[in-house]
Short mmCIF file of C-alpha atoms in Angstrom, two decimals:
data_model
loop_
_atom_site.label_atom_id
_atom_site.label_comp_id
_atom_site.label_asym_id
_atom_site.label_seq_id
_atom_site.Cartn_x
_atom_site.Cartn_y
_atom_site.Cartn_z
CA MET A 4 -24.55 -27.81 38.02
CA ARG A 5 -25.74 -25.48 35.29
CA ARG A 6 -23.40 -23.73 32.90
CA ASN A 7 -22.55 -20.10 33.40
CA MET A 8 -24.53 -17.71 31.21
CA GLU A 9 -23.17 -14.79 29.22
CA LEU A 10 -25.74 -12.00 29.44
CA TYR A 11 -26.03 -8.42 28.16
CA HIS A 12 -27.47 -5.17 29.47
CA GLY A 13 -28.26 -2.36 27.02
CA THR A 14 -27.96 1.10 28.55
CA THR A 15 -26.56 4.61 28.05
CA GLN A 16 -23.84 4.53 30.67
CA ILE A 17 -21.03 2.31 31.83
CA ILE A 18 -22.20 0.68 35.05
CA HIS A 19 -19.47 0.40 37.66
CA GLU A 20 -21.76 -0.81 40.43
CA ILE A 21 -25.28 -2.17 40.09
CA ASP A 22 -27.87 -0.31 42.15
CA LEU A 23 -31.11 -2.29 42.32
CA THR A 24 -33.06 0.77 43.44
CA LYS A 25 -32.45 2.42 40.05
CA GLY A 26 -34.44 -0.22 38.19
CA ARG A 27 -37.68 0.93 36.61
CA HIS A 28 -40.93 0.22 38.42
CA ARG A 29 -43.82 -1.77 36.98
CA THR A 30 -41.76 -3.91 34.61
CA ASP A 31 -42.42 -7.53 33.57
CA PHE A 32 -40.60 -9.16 36.46
CA GLY A 33 -40.57 -6.23 38.89
CA GLN A 34 -37.98 -3.64 39.79
CA GLY A 35 -34.53 -5.12 39.33
CA PHE A 36 -31.47 -5.35 37.10
CA TYR A 37 -32.38 -6.83 33.71
CA LEU A 38 -30.10 -8.77 31.39
CA GLY A 39 -30.72 -10.63 28.16
CA SER A 40 -29.18 -13.55 26.35
CA ASN A 41 -29.03 -11.85 22.93
CA LEU A 42 -26.42 -9.21 22.07
CA ASP A 43 -28.45 -7.72 19.19
CA VAL A 44 -31.48 -7.22 21.44
CA ALA A 45 -29.26 -5.47 24.02
CA ARG A 46 -27.83 -3.22 21.32
CA ARG A 47 -31.33 -2.28 20.12
CA TRP A 48 -32.38 -1.55 23.69
CA ALA A 49 -29.30 0.66 24.22
CA LYS A 50 -30.07 2.57 21.02
CA SER A 51 -33.70 3.10 22.04
CA ARG A 52 -32.62 4.42 25.46
CA ALA A 53 -30.07 6.72 23.80
CA ALA A 54 -32.83 8.28 21.70
CA PHE A 55 -33.76 10.18 24.89
CA SER A 56 -30.20 10.95 26.06
CA GLY A 57 -26.73 9.48 26.27
CA LYS A 58 -24.69 7.13 24.13
CA PRO A 59 -25.59 3.47 23.48
CA VAL A 60 -23.56 1.13 25.69
CA VAL A 61 -23.80 -2.64 26.15
CA MET A 62 -22.47 -4.30 29.27
CA LYS A 63 -21.53 -8.00 29.18
CA TYR A 64 -21.77 -10.10 32.36
CA THR A 65 -21.20 -13.73 33.30
CA LEU A 66 -23.84 -15.19 35.60
CA GLY A 67 -23.05 -18.29 37.63
CA GLY A 68 -25.37 -21.08 36.51
CA SER A 69 -25.77 -22.51 40.01
CA ILE A 70 -27.95 -19.50 40.91
CA PHE A 71 -30.95 -21.38 39.51
CA SER A 72 -30.56 -24.14 42.12
CA ASP A 73 -29.82 -21.87 45.11
CA GLU A 74 -32.87 -21.99 47.38
CA ASN A 75 -31.73 -18.76 49.08
CA VAL A 76 -32.20 -16.96 45.76
CA ASN A 77 -35.69 -18.45 45.30
CA PRO A 78 -35.42 -18.57 41.49
CA LEU A 79 -38.46 -18.40 39.25
CA ILE A 80 -38.23 -19.68 35.68
CA PHE A 81 -40.76 -19.36 32.87
CA ASP A 82 -39.89 -21.55 29.89
CA GLU A 83 -42.55 -19.87 27.75
CA PRO A 84 -45.41 -17.40 28.11
CA THR A 85 -48.08 -19.21 30.14
CA LEU A 86 -51.03 -18.15 32.27
CA GLU A 87 -48.71 -18.16 35.32
CA TRP A 88 -46.26 -15.88 33.43
CA LEU A 89 -49.06 -13.56 32.29
CA ASN A 90 -50.44 -13.16 35.81
CA PHE A 91 -46.93 -12.59 37.20
CA VAL A 92 -46.29 -9.85 34.60
CA ARG A 93 -49.73 -8.36 35.26
CA ASP A 94 -49.11 -8.24 39.01
CA ASN A 95 -45.71 -6.59 38.55
CA ARG A 96 -47.02 -3.99 36.11
CA ARG A 97 -50.06 -2.96 38.12
CA LYS A 98 -50.00 0.41 39.78
CA GLY A 99 -49.70 0.23 43.53
CA LYS A 100 -48.52 2.15 46.50
CA PRO A 101 -45.19 3.98 45.93
CA ASP A 102 -43.45 1.76 48.50
CA ASP A 103 -44.80 -1.40 46.84
CA ARG A 104 -42.03 -1.72 44.27
CA LEU A 105 -41.10 -5.39 44.40
CA ARG A 106 -44.15 -7.61 44.50
CA HIS A 107 -42.46 -10.98 44.89
CA THR A 108 -39.70 -12.71 46.86
CA HIS A 109 -37.63 -14.09 43.98
CA GLY A 110 -33.97 -13.08 43.78
CA ILE A 111 -33.89 -14.01 40.10
CA VAL A 112 -36.54 -14.45 37.43
CA ARG A 113 -35.84 -15.90 33.98
CA GLY A 114 -38.18 -16.07 31.04
CA SER A 115 -38.71 -15.46 27.38
CA ILE A 116 -38.67 -11.97 25.97
CA ALA A 117 -41.94 -11.32 24.24
CA ASN A 118 -42.38 -9.31 21.06
CA ASP A 119 -43.22 -5.60 21.03
CA LYS A 120 -46.96 -6.35 21.25
CA VAL A 121 -46.65 -7.59 24.84
CA ASN A 122 -47.14 -4.11 26.34
CA PHE A 123 -50.48 -3.68 24.59
CA VAL A 124 -51.60 -7.23 25.30
CA VAL A 125 -50.81 -7.00 29.03
CA GLU A 126 -52.50 -3.58 29.27
CA ASP A 127 -55.62 -4.96 27.55
CA TYR A 128 -55.58 -7.91 29.96
CA ILE A 129 -55.11 -5.70 33.04
CA SER A 130 -57.96 -3.43 31.95
CA GLY A 131 -60.24 -6.42 31.30
CA LYS A 132 -60.57 -5.83 27.54
CA ILE A 133 -59.37 -9.37 26.82
CA THR A 134 -59.29 -12.64 28.73
CA ALA A 135 -56.15 -14.44 29.87
CA GLU A 136 -56.67 -17.08 27.19
CA VAL A 137 -56.80 -14.45 24.43
CA ALA A 138 -53.79 -12.63 25.88
CA ILE A 139 -51.65 -15.79 25.87
CA THR A 140 -52.48 -16.43 22.20
CA ARG A 141 -51.44 -12.87 21.29
CA VAL A 142 -48.08 -12.92 23.10
CA GLU A 143 -45.25 -14.15 20.92
CA ALA A 144 -41.92 -14.99 22.52
CA LEU A 145 -38.77 -14.12 20.61
CA PRO A 146 -37.16 -17.46 19.67
CA ASN A 147 -34.11 -18.44 21.72
CA VAL A 148 -34.01 -15.13 23.63
CA GLN A 149 -34.21 -15.06 27.41
CA GLN A 150 -34.38 -12.19 29.88
CA VAL A 151 -33.07 -12.48 33.41
CA SER A 152 -33.84 -10.06 36.19
CA LEU A 153 -31.95 -9.90 39.46
CA HIS A 154 -33.80 -8.53 42.47
CA THR A 155 -31.60 -8.98 45.56
CA SER A 156 -28.06 -8.11 46.52
CA TYR A 157 -27.50 -11.81 47.22
CA ALA A 158 -28.49 -12.70 43.65
CA LEU A 159 -26.04 -10.07 42.37
CA THR A 160 -23.18 -12.03 43.97
CA TYR A 161 -23.61 -14.59 41.18
CA LEU A 162 -22.39 -12.05 38.61
CA ASP A 163 -18.65 -12.41 37.99
CA SER A 164 -17.46 -8.90 38.90
CA ALA A 165 -13.97 -9.60 37.54
CA ALA A 166 -15.30 -10.36 34.06
CA VAL A 167 -17.51 -7.38 33.24
CA TYR A 168 -17.01 -5.92 29.77
CA TYR A 169 -18.59 -3.08 27.85
CA GLN A 170 -18.75 -1.72 24.33
CA GLU A 171 -20.01 1.62 23.03
CA GLN A 172 -21.66 2.50 19.76
CA LEU A 173 -19.29 4.55 17.63
CA SER A 174 -20.31 7.64 15.67
CA ASN A 175 -20.39 5.62 12.43
CA GLY A 176 -22.89 3.14 13.93
CA ASP A 177 -20.36 0.34 14.50
CA TRP A 178 -19.63 -0.95 17.98
CA SER A 179 -16.28 -0.70 19.78
CA GLU A 180 -14.33 -3.77 20.83
CA TRP A 181 -15.12 -5.17 24.27
CA THR A 182 -13.28 -3.43 27.09
CA CYS A 183 -12.90 -5.00 30.52
CA LEU A 184 -14.37 -2.77 33.22
CA SER A 185 -11.66 -3.72 35.72
CA GLU A 186 -8.83 -2.53 33.47
#
């Protein structure tokens, strides 16, 4: 059995209930609820979202490690950016019919978070400006940082709903202490 994972979600609001339909379309792993393994990355994401509106908030979740061996979840894991990863990202980012939001059957997808250049690299690959081989050489994964996306209500059951915490960025730029959502 795998260890539980502590994961973070950077946002601009305290999330009381996860709604998978609110996930953005045409993202790396498809529409879903995204979490990351690195608190600093989640904080940066929250700040970037708050630049448009709201206040930076980071949610902290515990994900049951056995999700990755549950055949009903149909997990997909990318240990590093590969050709399979690149084509998966390409397929999820391509424009399609409005009702074609989730383009795979995986309840959870885990993989490296690539650097900021990934958007340009994938767009160049989709448009045919560069080959897959060139694209893979240009993508750089952030060391020791994973992203996890949940895509089904069944997969969401692996999040420990009794142990959800949040913190908000204070006006001086510091972050508040963790507060349990169930309190």
